[in-house]
XYZ file of C-alpha atoms in Angstrom:
345
model
C -50.601 95.231 -14.442
C -49.664 91.487 -13.638
C -48.660 91.145 -9.979
C -47.406 87.953 -8.056
C -49.766 85.365 -6.257
C -49.135 82.623 -4.112
C -51.238 79.217 -4.038
C -50.175 77.347 -1.674
C -46.104 76.807 -2.154
C -45.673 77.891 -5.169
C -45.924 81.397 -6.630
C -47.954 82.421 -9.783
C -47.626 85.801 -11.318
C -51.056 87.122 -11.960
C -52.639 89.628 -14.806
C -55.480 90.637 -17.888
C -54.537 89.590 -20.939
C -55.543 92.581 -23.692
C -59.357 91.233 -23.953
C -60.039 91.654 -19.890
C -59.890 88.519 -19.153
C -57.987 87.656 -15.962
C -55.448 84.644 -16.407
C -52.346 82.753 -14.492
C -49.175 81.056 -15.179
C -47.496 78.881 -12.353
C -43.267 80.410 -11.962
C -43.105 76.615 -10.999
C -40.957 77.922 -8.052
C -41.939 78.697 -4.075
C -38.907 81.280 -3.835
C -40.206 84.473 -4.291
C -36.815 86.474 -5.561
C -36.796 83.797 -7.989
C -40.662 84.206 -9.551
C -39.955 88.647 -8.977
C -37.344 87.878 -11.615
C -39.796 85.562 -13.852
C -42.830 88.629 -12.916
C -39.918 91.297 -14.273
C -39.180 89.007 -17.784
C -42.779 88.598 -18.116
C -43.863 92.386 -17.867
C -41.193 93.639 -20.751
C -42.351 90.737 -22.791
C -45.408 91.953 -22.246
C -44.934 95.868 -23.346
C -42.872 94.580 -26.071
C -45.978 92.592 -27.589
C -48.355 95.432 -27.076
C -46.076 98.061 -29.285
C -45.922 95.285 -31.852
C -41.674 94.753 -30.849
C -40.381 91.348 -31.124
C -40.219 89.235 -28.202
C -38.425 86.017 -27.308
C -41.498 84.462 -27.077
C -41.492 81.393 -29.480
C -42.959 82.839 -32.839
C -45.534 80.527 -35.068
C -45.368 81.457 -38.689
C -48.878 81.467 -40.747
C -46.691 78.465 -42.992
C -46.594 76.530 -39.848
C -49.932 76.800 -38.585
C -51.340 76.048 -41.968
C -49.295 72.714 -42.276
C -51.011 71.813 -39.047
C -54.679 72.522 -39.705
C -54.191 71.256 -43.499
C -53.095 67.922 -41.573
C -56.212 68.500 -39.173
C -58.793 69.091 -41.246
C -57.291 66.297 -43.569
C -58.445 63.784 -40.772
C -62.007 65.405 -39.783
C -63.143 67.105 -43.446
C -63.939 65.572 -47.048
C -60.459 65.532 -49.179
C -62.257 67.811 -51.430
C -62.930 70.667 -49.207
C -59.241 69.907 -47.921
C -57.631 70.246 -51.048
C -60.214 73.650 -51.691
C -58.370 75.128 -48.540
C -55.218 74.400 -49.380
C -55.577 76.248 -52.284
C -56.988 79.081 -50.612
C -54.313 79.606 -48.610
C -51.448 78.645 -50.408
C -52.678 80.832 -53.526
C -54.186 83.793 -51.878
C -54.031 83.786 -48.216
C -50.133 82.959 -47.680
C -48.828 85.234 -50.612
C -51.090 88.177 -49.300
C -49.970 87.928 -45.433
C -46.301 86.128 -45.915
C -45.373 82.690 -44.921
C -42.554 84.334 -42.351
C -45.704 85.956 -40.401
C -46.441 85.402 -37.251
C -50.484 84.396 -36.625
C -50.196 86.997 -33.413
C -49.356 89.837 -36.445
C -52.299 89.563 -38.376
C -54.645 91.935 -37.449
C -58.674 92.996 -38.288
C -56.725 95.636 -40.165
C -54.560 93.527 -41.765
C -57.497 91.217 -43.025
C -59.716 94.198 -44.195
C -57.221 95.095 -46.564
C -56.745 91.126 -47.928
C -60.794 91.890 -48.329
C -60.917 95.279 -50.288
C -57.585 93.659 -52.498
C -59.889 90.120 -53.332
C -63.399 92.016 -53.931
C -61.367 93.093 -56.796
C -61.407 90.421 -58.355
C -63.509 87.944 -56.467
C -67.763 88.287 -54.809
C -67.969 89.066 -51.807
C -69.137 85.729 -50.736
C -65.975 84.153 -51.922
C -63.966 87.073 -49.680
C -66.071 85.788 -46.802
C -65.611 82.267 -47.088
C -61.614 82.651 -47.730
C -61.430 85.242 -44.397
C -64.563 83.556 -42.081
C -64.296 79.901 -43.122
C -60.492 79.418 -43.743
C -58.525 82.273 -42.009
C -60.299 83.029 -39.021
C -61.608 79.085 -38.427
C -57.671 77.967 -38.416
C -56.892 81.439 -36.519
C -59.668 80.073 -33.926
C -58.012 76.229 -33.863
C -54.456 77.834 -33.266
C -56.621 78.942 -29.937
C -58.053 75.280 -29.301
C -54.343 74.014 -29.717
C -53.127 76.802 -27.100
C -50.611 78.088 -29.331
C -52.379 81.777 -29.464
C -54.799 83.577 -27.664
C -58.071 83.978 -27.123
C -57.335 87.994 -27.063
C -55.006 87.965 -30.940
C -58.447 87.017 -32.404
C -59.333 89.755 -34.680
C -63.180 91.123 -35.081
C -63.662 91.326 -38.869
C -67.250 91.530 -40.204
C -68.389 89.883 -42.548
C -68.663 91.335 -46.261
C -72.441 91.692 -47.471
C -73.322 89.553 -49.965
C -76.059 89.940 -53.184
C -77.993 87.388 -53.355
C -77.875 86.773 -56.885
C -80.072 84.952 -59.582
C -80.902 81.269 -58.843
C -79.680 79.543 -62.076
C -81.417 76.260 -62.649
C -82.104 74.248 -65.923
C -85.694 74.750 -67.725
C -86.996 71.400 -69.132
C -85.672 72.290 -73.160
C -82.756 72.780 -71.391
C -82.774 69.571 -69.348
C -83.445 67.620 -72.478
C -81.221 69.561 -74.321
C -78.046 68.096 -71.686
C -79.592 64.379 -71.083
C -79.578 64.058 -75.519
C -75.933 65.598 -75.363
C -74.440 63.132 -72.443
C -76.619 60.245 -74.108
C -73.877 60.757 -77.305
C -70.968 61.732 -75.838
C -70.322 59.002 -72.722
C -72.184 55.473 -70.447
C -70.512 57.678 -67.525
C -71.111 61.436 -67.919
C -75.032 59.898 -68.995
C -74.874 58.674 -65.769
C -73.566 61.049 -63.806
C -76.777 63.368 -64.924
C -79.227 61.275 -64.427
C -78.259 60.725 -60.723
C -77.926 64.601 -59.969
C -81.130 65.292 -61.559
C -82.784 62.824 -59.719
C -81.457 62.776 -56.309
C -79.975 66.344 -55.924
C -76.729 64.777 -54.972
C -73.027 66.317 -54.958
C -70.790 65.569 -57.529
C -68.297 64.573 -55.374
C -70.912 62.332 -53.705
C -71.716 60.811 -56.805
C -68.050 60.374 -58.029
C -67.826 58.773 -54.386
C -71.209 56.601 -54.935
C -70.675 52.608 -54.637
C -73.054 49.714 -56.117
C -73.298 48.744 -52.169
C -74.669 51.941 -51.107
C -77.880 51.707 -53.771
C -80.525 49.529 -52.486
C -82.546 48.285 -55.543
C -85.155 46.615 -53.393
C -85.534 49.712 -50.780
C -85.172 51.726 -53.722
C -82.839 53.977 -51.667
C -79.443 55.359 -51.962
C -77.078 56.291 -49.191
C -74.694 58.675 -48.336
C -72.438 58.304 -45.496
C -69.184 59.259 -44.309
C -66.332 56.253 -44.503
C -63.199 55.454 -43.965
C -61.229 57.960 -46.286
C -63.838 60.366 -47.767
C -66.880 62.074 -45.729
C -69.828 63.673 -46.761
C -69.897 67.569 -46.324
C -71.394 67.758 -43.328
C -70.181 64.810 -42.014
C -73.783 62.936 -41.634
C -75.321 60.206 -43.381
C -78.407 60.397 -45.398
C -80.594 57.997 -47.380
C -82.198 59.607 -50.592
C -84.761 57.380 -52.222
C -85.601 56.979 -56.073
C -87.693 57.314 -58.032
C -88.434 54.436 -60.575
C -86.852 56.273 -63.422
C -83.542 56.148 -61.816
C -84.186 52.908 -60.065
C -84.082 51.449 -64.051
C -81.658 53.383 -65.268
C -79.431 52.313 -62.876
C -80.013 48.758 -62.438
C -80.012 48.603 -66.141
C -76.144 50.267 -66.386
C -75.152 47.826 -62.961
C -75.985 45.248 -65.754
C -73.633 46.615 -67.801
C -70.893 47.131 -65.732
C -70.761 44.081 -63.006
C -67.135 44.019 -61.979
C -67.247 47.519 -60.887
C -67.769 48.188 -57.245
C -67.387 52.294 -58.169
C -70.588 53.333 -59.715
C -69.104 55.815 -61.684
C -65.031 55.012 -62.594
C -63.926 58.540 -62.638
C -61.744 61.557 -60.423
C -63.541 64.470 -59.456
C -61.300 66.685 -61.298
C -61.637 64.324 -64.946
C -65.829 64.360 -64.011
C -65.286 68.562 -64.095
C -63.226 68.574 -66.973
C -66.185 65.840 -68.806
C -68.864 68.019 -67.563
C -67.505 70.706 -69.039
C -67.082 69.334 -72.438
C -70.660 68.105 -72.348
C -71.790 71.749 -71.795
C -69.659 73.344 -74.294
C -71.151 70.125 -76.766
C -74.856 71.209 -75.164
C -74.436 74.555 -76.373
C -75.146 75.756 -72.916
C -73.548 78.696 -71.757
C -70.162 78.190 -70.134
C -69.326 82.094 -68.774
C -71.278 84.472 -67.276
C -74.398 84.692 -64.641
C -76.343 82.384 -67.296
C -73.244 79.496 -66.954
C -73.604 75.720 -66.305
C -71.896 74.030 -63.979
C -72.514 70.530 -61.970
C -73.737 72.612 -59.435
C -76.160 73.379 -61.469
C -78.068 70.232 -61.212
C -78.252 70.340 -57.661
C -80.096 73.534 -57.877
C -82.425 72.242 -60.991
C -83.239 69.102 -58.741
C -84.095 71.413 -55.618
C -86.122 74.099 -57.711
C -88.272 71.256 -59.112
C -89.590 70.247 -55.858
C -90.236 74.073 -54.371
C -92.041 74.848 -57.490
C -93.897 71.108 -57.231
C -94.841 72.147 -53.893
C -92.484 70.314 -51.788
C -92.030 71.552 -47.936
C -88.486 73.312 -47.725
C -87.538 71.126 -44.788
C -88.532 67.576 -46.677
C -86.362 69.266 -49.761
C -83.520 69.938 -46.963
C -83.216 66.441 -45.583
C -82.782 65.682 -49.434
C -80.434 67.725 -50.255
C -78.308 66.588 -46.854
C -78.371 70.503 -45.694
C -77.643 70.753 -41.498
C -80.593 73.378 -40.805
C -82.530 74.987 -43.762
C -81.738 77.928 -44.018
C -79.523 77.015 -47.035
C -82.775 75.541 -48.519
C -84.449 79.065 -48.412
C -82.624 80.169 -50.849
C -85.271 77.802 -53.424
C -88.722 79.137 -51.382
C -89.128 82.036 -53.773
C -90.301 79.212 -56.229
C -92.762 77.748 -54.094
C -96.091 78.609 -55.667
C -98.208 80.981 -54.519
C -96.623 80.118 -51.143
C -96.826 84.153 -49.697
C -100.298 84.366 -51.097
C -101.410 81.448 -49.446
C -99.931 82.365 -46.044
C -101.927 86.071 -46.165
C -105.596 84.217 -47.279
C -105.781 82.320 -44.760
C -106.033 85.526 -42.404
C -109.992 86.616 -41.704
C -110.850 89.715 -39.425
């Protein structure tokens, strides 16, 4: 129940929110009668809000929050991640919840209904990305901006995700892909060579400049810069092996006036890579399908199978922690057997 308290000369409304947290706001007056009027109106608003009836409080729609949130992430995240979030919001979340929906009315029950609908078409992992990495993150940002009370954030559990088979290329498929890439174009051959030898993300390779490559130290630097950032917004240095070093030196000589290693947009790369897979005769659908990200899996999987520690692989991949890298742990040769063999009782 809300009540009045006086601090100094000013009256305050003192109350507990829906989460049981004590809150207080100023009536901005030292006149008790005026303060009591404020308290009365506030009690009415609380009652209407609790019963999900229209109130006179300023309504923040889902569409308004979406625009504000995308403007915010545009200055903090890579362009491709912002683009993906916009697609999820505008093609999935907004149509389901309604652009004019008051963000205070987005309940846990409604989010669970959204999850059930999406599960009809996509995996649990995709649904978790929609709800926990986009929608709920956006609502929590609204709390930071003081336009949504923390008590309005619904509690929604993540859906259990089934761990699928890790897709990486075998040696025959690698040679098949490289041969086809050589025949398609120099740029796509360059992309495949860098991806297989560094494990870099497709977006990182597209953004790679010649100035980021140190041929003397044999290092490729992947770091945020104005207008572009990495997924983790962190810098990492990736050593080049001798074959990649020699390939890139030769490739640079054939493109001496270019600032970028690849003169391709991300979308153009995706289209050309898809055509490459079709020409290679590799799967384009189903659980065996090959995507640009498969090359990153191939890089990491081969390192782990050769006994390279997961921590080292995580550093090369740019994972912020080794939890993601554990995806490859089962490929380590005899790692479980070696663990128990060290015991002697």
